[in-house]
Amino acid sequence: MYRTHTCGELRLENQGNDTTLAGWVQRKRELGGMTFVDLRDRYGITQLVFDENSSPEITEKLKKLGREFVIQASGTVRERSSKNKNIPTGEIEIDVKELKVLSPSAVPPFTIEDESDGGDDIRMKYRYLDLRRNPVRENLVLRSKMGHAIRSYLNDQEFIETETPVLIKSTPEGARDFVVPSRMNPGEFYALPQSPQVFKQLLMVAGFDRYYQIVKCFRDEDLRADRQPEFTQIDCEMAFVEQDDILSTFEGLTKYLFRTVKNVEIEDFPRMPYSEAMENYGSDKPDTRFEMLIKNISDVVKGKGFKVFDDAEFVGGICAEGCADFTRKQLDELTNWVKRPQIGAKGLVYVKCNEDGTFKSSVDKFYSQEDLKEWVEAFGAKVGDLLLVLSGDKSDMLDAIGELRLEMGNRLGLRDKNTFKPLWVVDFPLLEWDEDSNRFHAMHHPFTSPKPEDLELLETDPGKVRANAYDLVINGVEIGGGSVRIFNSELQSRMFDLLGFTKEEAESQFGFLMSAFKYGAPPHAGIAFGFDRLVSLFAGLDSIRDTIAFPKNNSGRDVMIDSPSTIADAQLEELNLKLDLKEE
């Protein structure tokens, strides 16, 4: 055996026992005639001790021993004279009698410790070394525990775990597909699935009743902190259910995960219409850990000669409680922050509610104290508060104020990562108008059912039709989303017509699904959780990258294996993709 115990296992009650450990050298310290080596594996660290009585063979090996060498050490457990209460094994050490170097190591490009000196790029290049660090490894252990808990809950609820194909058909709706050329079918391509959507609906037609899969999905999108080209979904579908059944079942899953993995009890899952979320929070994924709701004050501020407000479609803002003492420097920082291209505001107007009952604003030239008092009343502000106001096109400004609200939440410490506030956002628009293509697109996907009470609007005013769709949002992060599906062939055909599909296009792309509906499709609905996002939420991370063993960087590259890469001309020829690169 390479080891009898792990490096995190031995305690004072093991004193006097012989043991063999194996692992990586964390550090080596030479103190007089004694040499101390911290030996590390995934379970912890144990101190090894070598004294002047060590054999010449061991002494020679010790001289060459460096960080990250893989070694095997045998000896006797004894009590430490200088205990380390910061680690579980800190009361014992190993008096080493035998030492074997299993594998030497080059000097690592960064220190493999909890607080590393390696930047993101170098740690991504040597990801296998980064994974040795406790914080990164613990994220992957957490991911494993959560996967086990998810399967346990869904299996107990009689869901059937079913794999669906990875090589599927490309469709133009949604994000860009990753495509795979077919050697055996020249000129034709598979697509990697953005979601198993149509397959899980077909499983409902097949009578599977309750399906789930923890599945890889792929989208050729621009990347950000919570997005990777390949990601993992907890994909689920149920038959003979309505929206309330789905929400109840997956509230149960969410509560179960928080209780069993984080030992946190989650009680309420309020429901908020999409329109309310946008008006009050400027976002369809509102962070409800703090108030600071958006107020529309257009009617209060217009007609006073301030052209910026008078010409704006929308004037609104937020009230930051207790922030009237913000300095000019802080206000200038906020002004510059909202002017960034990512936010898009042209400026920021403020009003301070002073302790003496007066008001100080950046637009005193246009508004009297009585005018500003009306603003304050519209916001429900009090002495010591600060109003922050933006103006412009309504949709743009709601987005901008929503981002400003989150930024103020960060600056004021209101977004506690140990507080969890879930909610369901419901009643999304079914369709959204795209100016470039001059047609409607499905806000979720073409198989989402309209709200039954809005069906009569499909032909007369489709933009007002609400979807039977729902998103689970926790702390301002969209964790999951789904919908009640269309299971009626006639209604599905009407949807394809609204989305601009010709009969031929609908048949070519989704004919198999429409055909399946002819053979008795049950009412069904589903949801998909972003597994990477859920793990990052539990881990208290802002990025999903460190919840994935081998992630891509912001350019979609795996810098460790240097992918994507070119392929040989012979491979291109086999795939009928050979390009003529000869100069003309």
CSV table of N, CA and C in Angstrom, one decimal, residues 290 292 318 320 323 326 334 337 386 388 403-415:
chain,number,residue,atom,x,y,z
A,290,PHE,N,-32.3,43.6,-0.4
A,290,PHE,CA,-32.4,45.0,0.1
A,290,PHE,C,-33.5,45.7,-0.7
A,292,MET,N,-34.5,49.8,-1.7
A,292,MET,CA,-34.0,50.7,-2.6
A,292,MET,C,-34.7,50.6,-4.0
A,318,ILE,N,-33.4,56.1,-7.4
A,318,ILE,CA,-33.4,55.3,-6.2
A,318,ILE,C,-33.1,56.3,-5.0
A,320,ALA,N,-31.0,56.2,-1.6
A,320,ALA,CA,-30.0,55.5,-0.8
A,320,ALA,C,-30.1,56.0,0.6
A,323,CYS,N,-27.3,58.2,3.1
A,323,CYS,CA,-26.1,58.5,2.3
A,323,CYS,C,-26.0,60.0,2.0
A,326,PHE,N,-22.5,61.6,1.6
A,326,PHE,CA,-21.6,61.3,0.5
A,326,PHE,C,-20.8,62.5,0.1
A,334,LEU,N,-19.7,58.1,-8.7
A,334,LEU,CA,-20.9,57.5,-9.2
A,334,LEU,C,-21.3,58.0,-10.5
A,337,TRP,N,-19.3,56.4,-13.1
A,337,TRP,CA,-19.7,55.0,-13.1
A,337,TRP,C,-20.9,54.8,-14.0
A,386,LEU,N,-30.2,60.1,0.4
A,386,LEU,CA,-29.6,60.6,-0.9
A,386,LEU,C,-30.4,60.1,-2.0
A,388,LEU,N,-30.7,59.5,-6.1
A,388,LEU,CA,-29.9,59.4,-7.3
A,388,LEU,C,-30.8,59.2,-8.5
A,403,GLU,N,-28.9,48.7,-12.5
A,403,GLU,CA,-27.4,48.5,-12.3
A,403,GLU,C,-26.9,49.4,-11.2
A,404,LEU,N,-27.3,50.7,-11.2
A,404,LEU,CA,-26.9,51.6,-10.2
A,404,LEU,C,-27.4,51.1,-8.8
A,405,ARG,N,-28.6,50.6,-8.7
A,405,ARG,CA,-29.1,50.0,-7.5
A,405,ARG,C,-28.2,48.9,-6.9
A,406,LEU,N,-27.8,48.0,-7.8
A,406,LEU,CA,-26.9,46.9,-7.4
A,406,LEU,C,-25.5,47.4,-7.0
A,407,GLU,N,-25.0,48.5,-7.7
A,407,GLU,CA,-23.7,49.0,-7.3
A,407,GLU,C,-23.8,49.7,-5.9
A,408,MET,N,-24.9,50.4,-5.7
A,408,MET,CA,-25.1,51.0,-4.3
A,408,MET,C,-25.2,49.9,-3.3
A,409,GLY,N,-25.9,48.8,-3.6
A,409,GLY,CA,-26.0,47.7,-2.7
A,409,GLY,C,-24.7,47.2,-2.3
A,410,ASN,N,-23.8,47.1,-3.3
A,410,ASN,CA,-22.4,46.6,-3.1
A,410,ASN,C,-21.7,47.6,-2.2
A,411,ARG,N,-21.7,48.8,-2.5
A,411,ARG,CA,-21.0,49.8,-1.8
A,411,ARG,C,-21.4,50.0,-0.3
A,412,LEU,N,-22.7,49.7,-0.1
A,412,LEU,CA,-23.3,49.9,1.2
A,412,LEU,C,-23.3,48.5,2.0
A,413,GLY,N,-22.8,47.5,1.4
A,413,GLY,CA,-22.7,46.2,2.1
A,413,GLY,C,-24.1,45.5,2.3
A,414,LEU,N,-25.0,45.8,1.4
A,414,LEU,CA,-26.3,45.2,1.5
A,414,LEU,C,-26.5,43.9,0.8
A,415,ARG,N,-25.5,43.4,0.1
A,415,ARG,CA,-25.7,42.2,-0.6
A,415,ARG,C,-24.9,41.0,0.1
